[in-house]
């Protein structure tokens, strides 16, 4: 089942990463200098775990390392140090409309997304009506995605993600886009998933969303864990600091 | 993870996007080589430079060379950019990443089939009959596709770290038009130089197509094995480099 365990995880990015042109590679070869610049630590020595069926929210200011933590948990990037253990199928909803193509229709995008989230064709076919019903965007599902509002895109993306039989669901920031009716529907569905022992790791800047969705919060500051506790406790401390 | 499903969905996506916004749709697949063929035929038969005098059926001869070349130029060009172009997808979803370059090559498959249909149609119209060696064509093309997939895996991975890769590829593609026997016969190449030319699997494909379609002969076995070896090595190299560099895609995209 879905278990997330980070053990002394660090993730660094080289500051020279932007100089990806032939000229700078050649210069490096000619002058034989290794770039001596300090790497940038997006996540530094982070240790935490989430038990199956629990829901952990991340808070922290922009650039604190929340998204990198989620990407690490989703297995999209490799840690520079430490070990990460995630059991079961991890499904990430990391950015609104990623993996969607504007020229394809809703249904076409539904299949594309389902494939990318690791569903088999059979699962995708079986889930299609339920996904369409959950997204509840009517005949728009046969229209190209470029005609969608961001709320409609969220509905479709979220509907696919929660119907892909995840063991671990990783959600970045996106829930806030939906209207209140849809947010309620999401919360209900998330509660249902948690009853089925699905583990949830999410971020949000909205205290209400975090209180609704999470058992516990983790406050991240400069890539490090600053505090862990109940939502009320951590939010109070976090907001007090700002 | 259902890899076949991922690959199929990605191919379908590339394909739909490519054709949805073209009112003439697949007609472009046929029109382009026909225009090239007409122009080159005009230049080389009406204006008549000395070294093509003894090539019979020049339009067909040229088409045998042009179709492999245009397949290479389209797939190598778009394939090299495919990882950087799909950065959003690759940074946000955990998927088998090699599916992206492979799908980008295979998505050109229908375009290719239409052009091959054109080639075989013109062959028949021009009075060259069907012969048993036609059975070689699918095999030859399969090996050529293996070569291109290897090339695209290699270049698309390198493109992440060296963003001028696409310009290098663009220049190479336009150079190759002159360094492949497309509008001239391979007989005019010095025998000592020929060895190098034959390292290009697409050149071997061109020679084999001419042998099969125009002369009703089997392709030269020596060249076929050379083509297989070069394609195999390219695929292995592309695969190894891609798997190695893939680990760092997230950091550099």
CSV table of C-alpha atoms in Angstrom, one decimal:
chain,number,residue,atom,x,y,z
A,1,UNK,CA,0.0,0.0,0.0
A,2,UNK,CA,0.9,3.6,-0.3
A,3,UNK,CA,3.7,4.5,1.9
A,4,UNK,CA,6.0,7.5,1.5
A,5,UNK,CA,9.4,7.6,3.3
A,6,UNK,CA,12.1,10.3,2.8
A,7,UNK,CA,15.4,9.5,4.5
A,8,UNK,CA,17.9,12.4,4.6
A,9,UNK,CA,16.9,13.4,1.1
A,10,UNK,CA,18.7,16.3,-0.7
A,11,UNK,CA,18.2,17.7,-4.1
A,12,UNK,CA,20.6,20.1,-5.7
A,13,UNK,CA,20.5,21.9,-9.0
A,14,UNK,CA,23.7,23.2,-10.6
A,15,UNK,CA,23.6,26.9,-11.0
A,16,UNK,CA,25.2,26.6,-14.4
A,17,UNK,CA,22.2,24.7,-15.7
A,18,UNK,CA,21.1,27.5,-18.0
A,19,UNK,CA,24.3,27.6,-20.0
A,20,UNK,CA,23.3,24.7,-22.2
A,21,UNK,CA,24.9,25.8,-25.4
A,22,UNK,CA,27.7,24.3,-27.4
A,23,UNK,CA,30.0,27.3,-26.9
A,24,UNK,CA,30.0,27.0,-23.1
A,25,UNK,CA,30.6,23.2,-23.3
A,26,UNK,CA,33.6,23.9,-25.7
A,27,UNK,CA,35.0,26.6,-23.4
A,28,UNK,CA,34.8,24.2,-20.5
A,29,UNK,CA,36.7,21.6,-22.4
A,30,UNK,CA,39.4,24.0,-23.6
A,31,UNK,CA,40.0,25.7,-20.3
A,32,UNK,CA,39.4,22.5,-18.3
A,33,UNK,CA,37.8,24.3,-15.5
A,34,UNK,CA,35.2,22.4,-13.6
A,35,UNK,CA,32.4,24.7,-12.6
A,36,UNK,CA,33.3,25.4,-9.0
A,37,UNK,CA,30.1,27.2,-8.2
A,38,UNK,CA,28.1,26.0,-5.2
A,39,UNK,CA,25.1,24.0,-6.2
A,40,UNK,CA,21.7,25.3,-5.2
A,41,UNK,CA,19.9,23.1,-2.6
A,42,UNK,CA,16.2,22.9,-3.4
A,43,UNK,CA,15.7,20.2,-0.7
A,44,UNK,CA,18.2,19.7,2.1
A,45,UNK,CA,18.5,16.7,4.3
A,46,UNK,CA,14.7,16.1,4.5
A,47,UNK,CA,13.4,13.2,6.6
A,48,UNK,CA,9.7,12.4,6.9
A,49,UNK,CA,7.2,9.7,6.2
A,50,UNK,CA,3.5,9.3,5.5
A,51,UNK,CA,1.7,6.2,6.6
A,52,UNK,CA,-0.7,4.5,4.3
A,53,UNK,CA,-4.1,6.2,4.3
A,54,UNK,CA,-2.8,9.4,5.9
A,55,UNK,CA,-2.8,12.8,4.3
A,56,UNK,CA,0.1,15.2,4.7
A,57,UNK,CA,0.0,18.8,3.5
A,58,UNK,CA,3.1,20.9,2.8
A,59,UNK,CA,3.2,24.6,3.6
A,60,UNK,CA,5.9,27.2,3.0
A,61,UNK,CA,6.6,30.3,1.0
A,62,UNK,CA,7.3,30.3,-2.7
A,63,UNK,CA,10.6,28.6,-3.5
A,64,UNK,CA,10.7,26.8,-0.2
A,65,UNK,CA,11.0,23.4,-2.0
A,66,UNK,CA,7.5,22.2,-1.9
A,67,UNK,CA,7.1,21.4,-5.6
A,68,UNK,CA,10.6,19.7,-5.7
A,69,UNK,CA,9.5,17.6,-2.8
A,70,UNK,CA,6.4,16.5,-4.6
A,71,UNK,CA,8.3,15.8,-7.8
A,72,UNK,CA,10.8,13.7,-5.8
A,73,UNK,CA,7.9,11.8,-4.2
A,74,UNK,CA,6.2,11.3,-7.6
A,75,UNK,CA,9.5,9.8,-8.9
A,76,UNK,CA,9.8,12.4,-11.6
A,77,UNK,CA,13.3,13.4,-10.5
A,78,UNK,CA,16.1,11.7,-8.7
A,79,UNK,CA,17.4,12.8,-5.3
A,80,UNK,CA,21.0,14.0,-5.2
A,81,UNK,CA,21.4,12.3,-1.8
A,82,UNK,CA,19.4,10.1,0.5
A,83,UNK,CA,16.7,7.5,-0.2
A,84,UNK,CA,13.1,7.8,-1.1
A,85,UNK,CA,10.7,4.9,-0.7
A,86,UNK,CA,7.2,5.1,-2.3
A,87,UNK,CA,5.2,1.9,-2.5
A,88,UNK,CA,2.3,1.3,-4.8
A,89,UNK,CA,1.2,3.4,-7.8
A,90,UNK,CA,2.0,7.0,-7.2
A,91,UNK,CA,-0.1,9.4,-9.3
A,92,UNK,CA,0.9,13.1,-9.5
A,93,UNK,CA,-1.3,16.0,-10.3
A,94,UNK,CA,1.5,18.5,-10.4
A,95,UNK,CA,0.4,21.2,-12.6
A,96,UNK,CA,-2.8,22.2,-14.1
A,97,UNK,CA,-3.1,20.8,-17.6
A,98,UNK,CA,0.3,19.2,-17.8
A,99,UNK,CA,0.1,16.2,-20.1
A,100,UNK,CA,-2.8,17.8,-21.9
A,101,UNK,CA,-2.6,19.0,-25.4
A,102,UNK,CA,-4.7,22.1,-26.4
A,103,UNK,CA,-5.5,20.8,-29.8
A,104,UNK,CA,-7.0,17.5,-28.7
A,105,UNK,CA,-10.5,17.1,-27.4
A,106,UNK,CA,-11.4,16.3,-23.8
A,107,UNK,CA,-11.9,12.6,-24.5
A,108,UNK,CA,-8.6,12.4,-26.4
A,109,UNK,CA,-6.8,14.1,-23.6
A,110,UNK,CA,-8.6,11.8,-21.1
A,111,UNK,CA,-7.0,8.8,-22.8
A,112,UNK,CA,-3.6,10.5,-23.2
A,113,UNK,CA,-3.6,11.4,-19.5
A,114,UNK,CA,-4.8,8.0,-18.4
A,115,UNK,CA,-1.9,6.4,-20.4
A,116,UNK,CA,0.6,8.8,-18.9
A,117,UNK,CA,-0.7,8.2,-15.4
A,118,UNK,CA,0.0,4.5,-15.8
A,119,UNK,CA,-3.4,3.1,-16.5
A,120,UNK,CA,-3.9,0.2,-19.0
A,121,UNK,CA,-6.1,0.6,-22.0
A,122,UNK,CA,-8.7,-1.6,-20.4
A,123,UNK,CA,-8.8,0.4,-17.2
A,124,UNK,CA,-9.0,3.6,-19.2
A,125,UNK,CA,-11.9,2.4,-21.3
A,126,UNK,CA,-13.7,1.1,-18.2
A,127,UNK,CA,-13.2,4.4,-16.3
A,128,UNK,CA,-14.1,6.8,-19.2
A,129,UNK,CA,-17.8,7.2,-18.3
A,130,UNK,CA,-17.1,7.6,-14.6
A,131,UNK,CA,-14.4,10.2,-15.4
A,132,UNK,CA,-16.7,12.1,-17.7
A,133,UNK,CA,-19.5,12.1,-15.1
A,134,UNK,CA,-17.2,13.2,-12.3
A,135,UNK,CA,-15.7,16.1,-14.5
A,136,UNK,CA,-19.2,17.1,-15.3
A,137,UNK,CA,-18.4,19.5,-18.1
A,138,UNK,CA,-21.1,18.3,-20.5
A,139,UNK,CA,-20.6,18.3,-24.2
A,140,UNK,CA,-17.4,20.3,-23.8
A,141,UNK,CA,-15.7,16.9,-23.4
A,142,UNK,CA,-15.9,16.6,-27.2
A,143,UNK,CA,-14.4,20.0,-27.8
A,144,UNK,CA,-10.7,20.9,-28.1
A,145,UNK,CA,-9.0,21.7,-24.8
A,146,UNK,CA,-8.0,25.2,-25.9
A,147,UNK,CA,-11.7,26.2,-25.5
A,148,UNK,CA,-11.7,25.2,-21.9
A,149,UNK,CA,-11.6,27.5,-18.9
A,150,UNK,CA,-9.0,26.7,-16.3
A,151,UNK,CA,-11.7,25.4,-14.0
A,152,UNK,CA,-12.9,23.0,-16.6
A,153,UNK,CA,-9.3,21.8,-17.2
A,154,UNK,CA,-8.9,21.2,-13.5
A,155,UNK,CA,-12.1,19.2,-13.4
A,156,UNK,CA,-11.0,16.9,-16.2
A,157,UNK,CA,-7.4,16.5,-14.9
A,158,UNK,CA,-8.6,15.8,-11.3
A,159,UNK,CA,-11.3,13.4,-12.5
A,160,UNK,CA,-8.7,11.3,-14.4
A,161,UNK,CA,-6.2,11.4,-11.5
A,162,UNK,CA,-8.7,10.2,-8.9
A,163,UNK,CA,-10.0,7.4,-11.1
A,164,UNK,CA,-6.6,6.0,-11.9
A,165,UNK,CA,-6.6,3.8,-8.9
A,166,UNK,CA,-3.7,5.5,-7.1
A,167,UNK,CA,-2.1,4.2,-3.9
A,168,UNK,CA,-0.4,7.5,-3.5
A,169,UNK,CA,-1.9,10.8,-4.8
A,170,UNK,CA,0.4,13.8,-5.1
A,171,UNK,CA,-1.4,17.1,-5.7
A,172,UNK,CA,0.3,20.4,-6.2
A,173,UNK,CA,-1.6,23.6,-5.6
A,174,UNK,CA,-4.3,23.0,-8.1
A,175,UNK,CA,-7.4,22.4,-6.0
A,176,UNK,CA,-8.0,26.1,-5.5
A,177,UNK,CA,-9.0,26.6,-9.1
A,178,UNK,CA,-12.4,24.8,-9.0
A,179,UNK,CA,-15.7,26.5,-7.9
A,180,UNK,CA,-17.0,25.7,-4.5
A,181,UNK,CA,-19.4,22.9,-5.8
A,182,UNK,CA,-16.5,21.1,-7.4
A,183,UNK,CA,-14.2,21.7,-4.4
A,184,UNK,CA,-16.8,20.0,-2.3
A,185,UNK,CA,-17.0,17.1,-4.7
A,186,UNK,CA,-13.2,16.8,-4.6
A,187,UNK,CA,-13.1,16.8,-0.9
A,188,UNK,CA,-15.7,14.1,-0.8
A,189,UNK,CA,-13.8,12.0,-3.3
A,190,UNK,CA,-10.5,12.5,-1.4
A,191,UNK,CA,-12.2,11.4,1.8
A,192,UNK,CA,-13.4,8.3,0.0
A,193,UNK,CA,-9.9,7.6,-1.3
A,194,UNK,CA,-8.5,8.0,2.2
A,195,UNK,CA,-11.0,5.5,3.5
A,196,UNK,CA,-9.6,3.1,0.9
A,197,UNK,CA,-6.2,3.8,2.4
A,198,UNK,CA,-4.9,6.0,-0.4
A,199,UNK,CA,-2.0,8.2,0.9
A,200,UNK,CA,-2.1,11.8,0.0
A,201,UNK,CA,0.7,14.4,-0.2
A,202,UNK,CA,-0.4,17.9,-1.3
A,203,UNK,CA,0.4,21.5,-1.1
A,204,UNK,CA,-1.8,24.6,-1.0
A,205,UNK,CA,-1.6,28.2,0.0
A,206,UNK,CA,-5.2,28.1,1.2
A,207,UNK,CA,-5.5,27.3,4.9
A,208,UNK,CA,-9.1,26.1,4.4
A,209,UNK,CA,-8.1,23.6,1.8
A,210,UNK,CA,-5.3,22.3,4.0
A,211,UNK,CA,-7.6,22.0,7.0
A,212,UNK,CA,-10.1,20.1,4.9
A,213,UNK,CA,-7.8,17.8,3.2
A,214,UNK,CA,-4.9,17.0,5.6
A,215,UNK,CA,-4.4,15.1,8.8
A,216,UNK,CA,-1.1,16.8,9.4
A,217,UNK,CA,1.0,19.6,7.9
A,218,UNK,CA,4.7,19.8,7.2
A,219,UNK,CA,6.2,23.3,7.2
A,220,UNK,CA,9.1,23.6,4.8
A,221,UNK,CA,11.5,26.5,4.8
A,222,UNK,CA,14.6,26.8,2.6
A,223,UNK,CA,14.3,23.1,1.6
A,224,UNK,CA,14.2,21.9,5.2
A,225,UNK,CA,11.5,20.6,7.5
A,226,UNK,CA,10.8,23.3,10.0
A,227,UNK,CA,7.8,21.9,11.8
A,228,UNK,CA,5.3,19.1,11.7
A,229,UNK,CA,2.0,18.9,13.5
A,230,UNK,CA,-1.8,19.2,13.2
A,231,UNK,CA,-3.1,21.7,10.6
A,232,UNK,CA,-4.2,24.3,13.2
A,233,UNK,CA,-0.9,24.2,15.1
A,234,UNK,CA,1.3,24.4,12.0
A,235,UNK,CA,-0.8,27.1,10.3
A,236,UNK,CA,-0.8,29.2,13.4
A,237,UNK,CA,3.0,29.1,13.7
A,238,UNK,CA,3.5,29.6,9.9
A,239,UNK,CA,1.1,32.6,9.7
A,240,UNK,CA,2.6,34.0,12.8
A,241,UNK,CA,6.0,34.1,11.2
A,242,UNK,CA,4.8,36.0,8.1
B,1,UNK,CA,2.8,0.6,-16.8
B,2,UNK,CA,1.2,-0.4,-20.1
B,3,UNK,CA,4.0,0.7,-22.4
B,4,UNK,CA,2.3,-0.2,-25.7
B,5,UNK,CA,-0.7,1.9,-24.6
B,6,UNK,CA,1.5,4.9,-23.8
B,7,UNK,CA,3.3,4.6,-27.1
B,8,UNK,CA,0.1,4.2,-29.1
B,9,UNK,CA,-1.5,7.2,-27.4
B,10,UNK,CA,1.5,9.4,-28.0
B,11,UNK,CA,1.7,8.4,-31.7
B,12,UNK,CA,-2.0,9.1,-32.1
B,13,UNK,CA,-1.5,12.5,-30.4
B,14,UNK,CA,1.4,13.5,-32.7
B,15,UNK,CA,-0.5,12.3,-35.6
B,16,UNK,CA,-3.8,14.1,-34.9
B,17,UNK,CA,-2.1,17.3,-34.1
B,18,UNK,CA,-0.1,17.2,-37.3
B,19,UNK,CA,-3.1,16.6,-39.5
B,20,UNK,CA,-6.0,18.2,-37.8
B,21,UNK,CA,-5.3,21.8,-38.9
B,22,UNK,CA,-4.5,21.0,-42.5
B,23,UNK,CA,-7.5,21.4,-44.8
B,24,UNK,CA,-5.7,19.4,-47.5
B,25,UNK,CA,-4.6,16.9,-44.9
B,26,UNK,CA,-2.7,14.0,-46.3
B,27,UNK,CA,-2.6,15.4,-49.8
B,28,UNK,CA,0.5,17.3,-48.6
B,29,UNK,CA,2.3,14.0,-48.1
B,30,UNK,CA,1.9,13.3,-51.9
B,31,UNK,CA,2.2,16.8,-53.2
B,32,UNK,CA,5.6,17.6,-51.7
B,33,UNK,CA,7.5,14.7,-53.3
B,34,UNK,CA,5.6,15.2,-56.6
B,35,UNK,CA,6.7,18.8,-56.8
B,36,UNK,CA,10.3,18.0,-56.0
B,37,UNK,CA,10.3,15.2,-58.5
B,38,UNK,CA,9.0,17.4,-61.3
B,39,UNK,CA,11.5,20.1,-60.6
B,40,UNK,CA,14.5,17.8,-60.4
B,41,UNK,CA,13.3,15.9,-63.5
B,42,UNK,CA,13.1,19.2,-65.3
B,43,UNK,CA,16.5,20.2,-64.2
B,44,UNK,CA,18.2,16.9,-65.0
B,45,UNK,CA,16.5,15.8,-68.1
B,46,UNK,CA,15.4,18.9,-69.9
B,47,UNK,CA,18.6,20.8,-69.0
B,48,UNK,CA,20.4,17.5,-69.3
B,49,UNK,CA,23.8,17.6,-67.5
B,50,UNK,CA,26.2,15.0,-68.7
B,51,UNK,CA,26.2,12.4,-65.8
B,52,UNK,CA,22.5,11.6,-65.8
B,53,UNK,CA,22.2,11.0,-69.6
B,54,UNK,CA,22.3,7.3,-69.2
B,55,UNK,CA,19.8,7.0,-66.3
B,56,UNK,CA,16.6,5.7,-67.7
B,57,UNK,CA,13.3,6.6,-66.0
B,58,UNK,CA,14.8,9.5,-64.1
B,59,UNK,CA,11.6,10.6,-62.2
B,60,UNK,CA,11.3,7.2,-60.6
B,61,UNK,CA,15.0,7.0,-60.0
B,62,UNK,CA,14.9,10.3,-58.2
B,63,UNK,CA,11.8,9.3,-56.1
B,64,UNK,CA,13.6,6.2,-54.9
B,65,UNK,CA,16.2,8.5,-53.4
B,66,UNK,CA,13.9,11.3,-52.3
B,67,UNK,CA,11.5,9.3,-50.1
B,68,UNK,CA,14.1,7.9,-47.7
B,69,UNK,CA,15.8,11.3,-47.6
B,70,UNK,CA,12.5,13.2,-46.7
B,71,UNK,CA,11.7,10.5,-44.1
B,72,UNK,CA,15.1,11.1,-42.5
B,73,UNK,CA,14.9,14.9,-42.6
B,74,UNK,CA,11.4,15.0,-41.1
B,75,UNK,CA,11.9,12.4,-38.3
B,76,UNK,CA,15.5,13.5,-37.4
B,77,UNK,CA,14.5,17.2,-37.4
B,78,UNK,CA,11.3,16.9,-35.3
B,79,UNK,CA,12.7,14.0,-33.2
B,80,UNK,CA,15.7,15.9,-32.0
B,81,UNK,CA,13.5,18.6,-30.5
B,82,UNK,CA,10.9,16.3,-29.0
B,83,UNK,CA,12.2,16.1,-25.5
B,84,UNK,CA,12.7,19.8,-25.1
B,85,UNK,CA,9.3,20.5,-26.8
B,86,UNK,CA,7.6,18.1,-24.4
B,87,UNK,CA,9.4,19.5,-21.3
B,88,UNK,CA,6.1,20.3,-19.6
B,89,UNK,CA,4.9,16.7,-20.0
B,90,UNK,CA,8.2,15.1,-18.9
B,91,UNK,CA,8.6,17.4,-15.9
B,92,UNK,CA,5.1,16.7,-14.5
B,93,UNK,CA,4.4,13.1,-15.2
B,94,UNK,CA,6.3,9.9,-14.6
B,95,UNK,CA,6.2,8.1,-17.8
B,96,UNK,CA,8.6,6.0,-19.9
B,97,UNK,CA,10.5,8.8,-21.4
B,98,UNK,CA,11.9,6.9,-24.3
B,99,UNK,CA,8.3,6.6,-25.6
B,100,UNK,CA,8.4,10.3,-26.6
B,101,UNK,CA,11.2,10.1,-29.2
B,102,UNK,CA,10.0,6.7,-30.4
B,103,UNK,CA,6.5,8.0,-30.9
B,104,UNK,CA,7.7,11.0,-32.7
B,105,UNK,CA,9.5,8.8,-35.3
B,106,UNK,CA,6.6,6.4,-35.7
B,107,UNK,CA,4.1,9.2,-36.0
B,108,UNK,CA,5.6,9.9,-39.4
B,109,UNK,CA,4.7,6.4,-40.4
B,110,UNK,CA,1.5,7.2,-42.2
B,111,UNK,CA,3.1,10.0,-44.1
B,112,UNK,CA,5.7,7.5,-45.2
B,113,UNK,CA,3.2,4.8,-46.2
B,114,UNK,CA,1.4,7.3,-48.4
B,115,UNK,CA,4.6,8.3,-50.1
B,116,UNK,CA,5.6,4.6,-50.6
B,117,UNK,CA,2.2,4.1,-52.1
B,118,UNK,CA,3.0,6.9,-54.5
B,119,UNK,CA,6.4,5.3,-55.3
B,120,UNK,CA,4.9,1.9,-56.0
B,121,UNK,CA,2.1,3.4,-58.0
B,122,UNK,CA,4.5,5.3,-60.3
B,123,UNK,CA,6.6,2.2,-60.6
B,124,UNK,CA,3.7,0.2,-62.0
B,125,UNK,CA,2.5,3.1,-64.2
B,126,UNK,CA,5.9,3.4,-65.7
B,127,UNK,CA,5.8,-0.3,-66.7
B,128,UNK,CA,8.0,-2.0,-64.2
B,129,UNK,CA,6.2,-5.1,-63.0
B,130,UNK,CA,5.8,-6.5,-59.6
B,131,UNK,CA,8.6,-8.9,-58.7
B,132,UNK,CA,9.3,-11.2,-55.8
B,133,UNK,CA,12.1,-8.8,-54.5
B,134,UNK,CA,9.4,-6.3,-53.5
B,135,UNK,CA,9.2,-8.4,-50.3
B,136,UNK,CA,12.5,-6.9,-49.3
B,137,UNK,CA,11.1,-3.5,-49.0
B,138,UNK,CA,9.3,-3.8,-45.6
B,139,UNK,CA,12.4,-5.4,-44.1
B,140,UNK,CA,14.7,-2.7,-45.5
B,141,UNK,CA,12.4,0.0,-44.2
B,142,UNK,CA,12.2,-1.6,-40.8
B,143,UNK,CA,16.0,-1.6,-40.5
B,144,UNK,CA,16.0,2.1,-41.6
B,145,UNK,CA,13.4,2.9,-38.9
B,146,UNK,CA,15.6,1.2,-36.3
B,147,UNK,CA,18.5,3.4,-37.4
B,148,UNK,CA,16.4,6.6,-37.2
B,149,UNK,CA,15.0,5.7,-33.8
B,150,UNK,CA,18.6,5.2,-32.5
B,151,UNK,CA,19.6,8.5,-34.0
B,152,UNK,CA,16.6,10.4,-32.6
B,153,UNK,CA,17.1,8.8,-29.1
B,154,UNK,CA,20.7,10.0,-29.2
B,155,UNK,CA,20.1,13.5,-30.5
B,156,UNK,CA,16.9,14.3,-28.5
B,157,UNK,CA,18.8,13.4,-25.2
B,158,UNK,CA,21.8,15.5,-26.2
B,159,UNK,CA,19.5,18.4,-27.2
B,160,UNK,CA,18.6,18.8,-23.5
B,161,UNK,CA,22.2,19.6,-22.6
B,162,UNK,CA,23.4,21.2,-25.8
B,163,UNK,CA,20.5,23.3,-27.1
B,164,UNK,CA,22.2,24.0,-30.4
B,165,UNK,CA,21.9,20.3,-31.3
B,166,UNK,CA,18.8,21.2,-33.4
B,167,UNK,CA,20.9,23.5,-35.6
B,168,UNK,CA,23.6,21.0,-36.0
B,169,UNK,CA,21.0,18.5,-37.1
B,170,UNK,CA,19.4,21.0,-39.5
B,171,UNK,CA,22.7,21.7,-41.2
B,172,UNK,CA,23.5,18.0,-41.4
B,173,UNK,CA,20.2,17.3,-43.0
B,174,UNK,CA,20.7,19.8,-45.7
B,175,UNK,CA,24.3,18.6,-46.3
B,176,UNK,CA,23.0,15.0,-46.6
B,177,UNK,CA,20.9,16.0,-49.6
B,178,UNK,CA,24.2,16.3,-51.5
B,179,UNK,CA,26.0,13.4,-49.8
B,180,UNK,CA,23.3,10.8,-50.5
B,181,UNK,CA,22.8,9.4,-54.0
B,182,UNK,CA,19.4,11.1,-54.4
B,183,UNK,CA,19.6,12.9,-57.7
B,184,UNK,CA,22.7,11.2,-59.0
B,185,UNK,CA,23.8,7.6,-59.4
B,186,UNK,CA,26.1,6.0,-56.8
B,187,UNK,CA,28.3,4.9,-59.8
B,188,UNK,CA,29.8,8.4,-60.0
B,189,UNK,CA,31.3,8.1,-56.5
B,190,UNK,CA,34.9,7.0,-56.4
B,191,UNK,CA,35.2,3.4,-55.3
B,192,UNK,CA,37.5,4.3,-52.5
B,193,UNK,CA,35.0,6.9,-51.2
B,194,UNK,CA,32.1,4.5,-51.6
B,195,UNK,CA,32.9,2.6,-48.4
B,196,UNK,CA,32.1,5.7,-46.4
B,197,UNK,CA,28.9,6.5,-48.2
B,198,UNK,CA,27.7,3.0,-47.6
B,199,UNK,CA,27.9,3.5,-43.9
B,200,UNK,CA,24.7,5.5,-44.2
B,201,UNK,CA,21.8,3.0,-43.9
B,202,UNK,CA,19.5,5.4,-45.8
B,203,UNK,CA,22.0,5.3,-48.7
B,204,UNK,CA,21.9,1.6,-48.7
B,205,UNK,CA,18.1,1.8,-48.6
B,206,UNK,CA,18.1,4.0,-51.7
B,207,UNK,CA,20.4,1.7,-53.6
B,208,UNK,CA,18.3,-1.3,-52.6
B,209,UNK,CA,15.1,0.4,-53.7
B,210,UNK,CA,16.5,1.2,-57.1
B,211,UNK,CA,17.8,-2.4,-57.5
B,212,UNK,CA,14.4,-3.9,-56.5
B,213,UNK,CA,12.0,-1.5,-58.3
B,214,UNK,CA,14.0,-0.4,-61.4
B,215,UNK,CA,16.2,-3.4,-62.1
B,216,UNK,CA,14.1,-6.2,-60.7
B,217,UNK,CA,17.1,-7.4,-58.7
B,218,UNK,CA,17.7,-8.4,-55.1
B,219,UNK,CA,19.5,-5.9,-52.9
B,220,UNK,CA,23.2,-6.5,-52.5
B,221,UNK,CA,23.6,-8.7,-49.4
B,222,UNK,CA,26.9,-7.2,-48.4
B,223,UNK,CA,25.3,-3.8,-48.2
B,224,UNK,CA,22.3,-5.1,-46.4
B,225,UNK,CA,24.4,-6.6,-43.6
B,226,UNK,CA,26.3,-3.3,-43.4
B,227,UNK,CA,23.0,-1.5,-43.0
B,228,UNK,CA,21.9,-3.9,-40.2
B,229,UNK,CA,25.2,-3.5,-38.3
B,230,UNK,CA,25.2,0.3,-38.5
B,231,UNK,CA,21.5,0.5,-37.5
B,232,UNK,CA,22.0,-1.9,-34.6
B,233,UNK,CA,25.0,0.0,-33.3
B,234,UNK,CA,23.2,3.3,-33.6
B,235,UNK,CA,20.1,2.0,-31.7
B,236,UNK,CA,22.3,0.5,-28.9
B,237,UNK,CA,24.3,3.7,-28.6
B,238,UNK,CA,21.2,5.9,-28.7
B,239,UNK,CA,19.5,3.7,-26.1
B,240,UNK,CA,22.4,3.7,-23.7
B,241,UNK,CA,23.0,7.4,-24.0
B,242,UNK,CA,19.3,8.2,-23.6
B,243,UNK,CA,19.0,6.0,-20.5
B,244,UNK,CA,22.1,7.6,-19.0
B,245,UNK,CA,21.1,11.2,-19.6
B,246,UNK,CA,17.4,10.7,-18.8
B,247,UNK,CA,18.3,10.7,-15.1
B,248,UNK,CA,19.2,14.4,-15.4
B,249,UNK,CA,16.4,15.6,-17.7
B,250,UNK,CA,14.4,17.1,-14.9
B,251,UNK,CA,17.3,19.2,-13.7
B,252,UNK,CA,18.1,20.6,-17.2
B,253,UNK,CA,14.7,21.0,-18.8
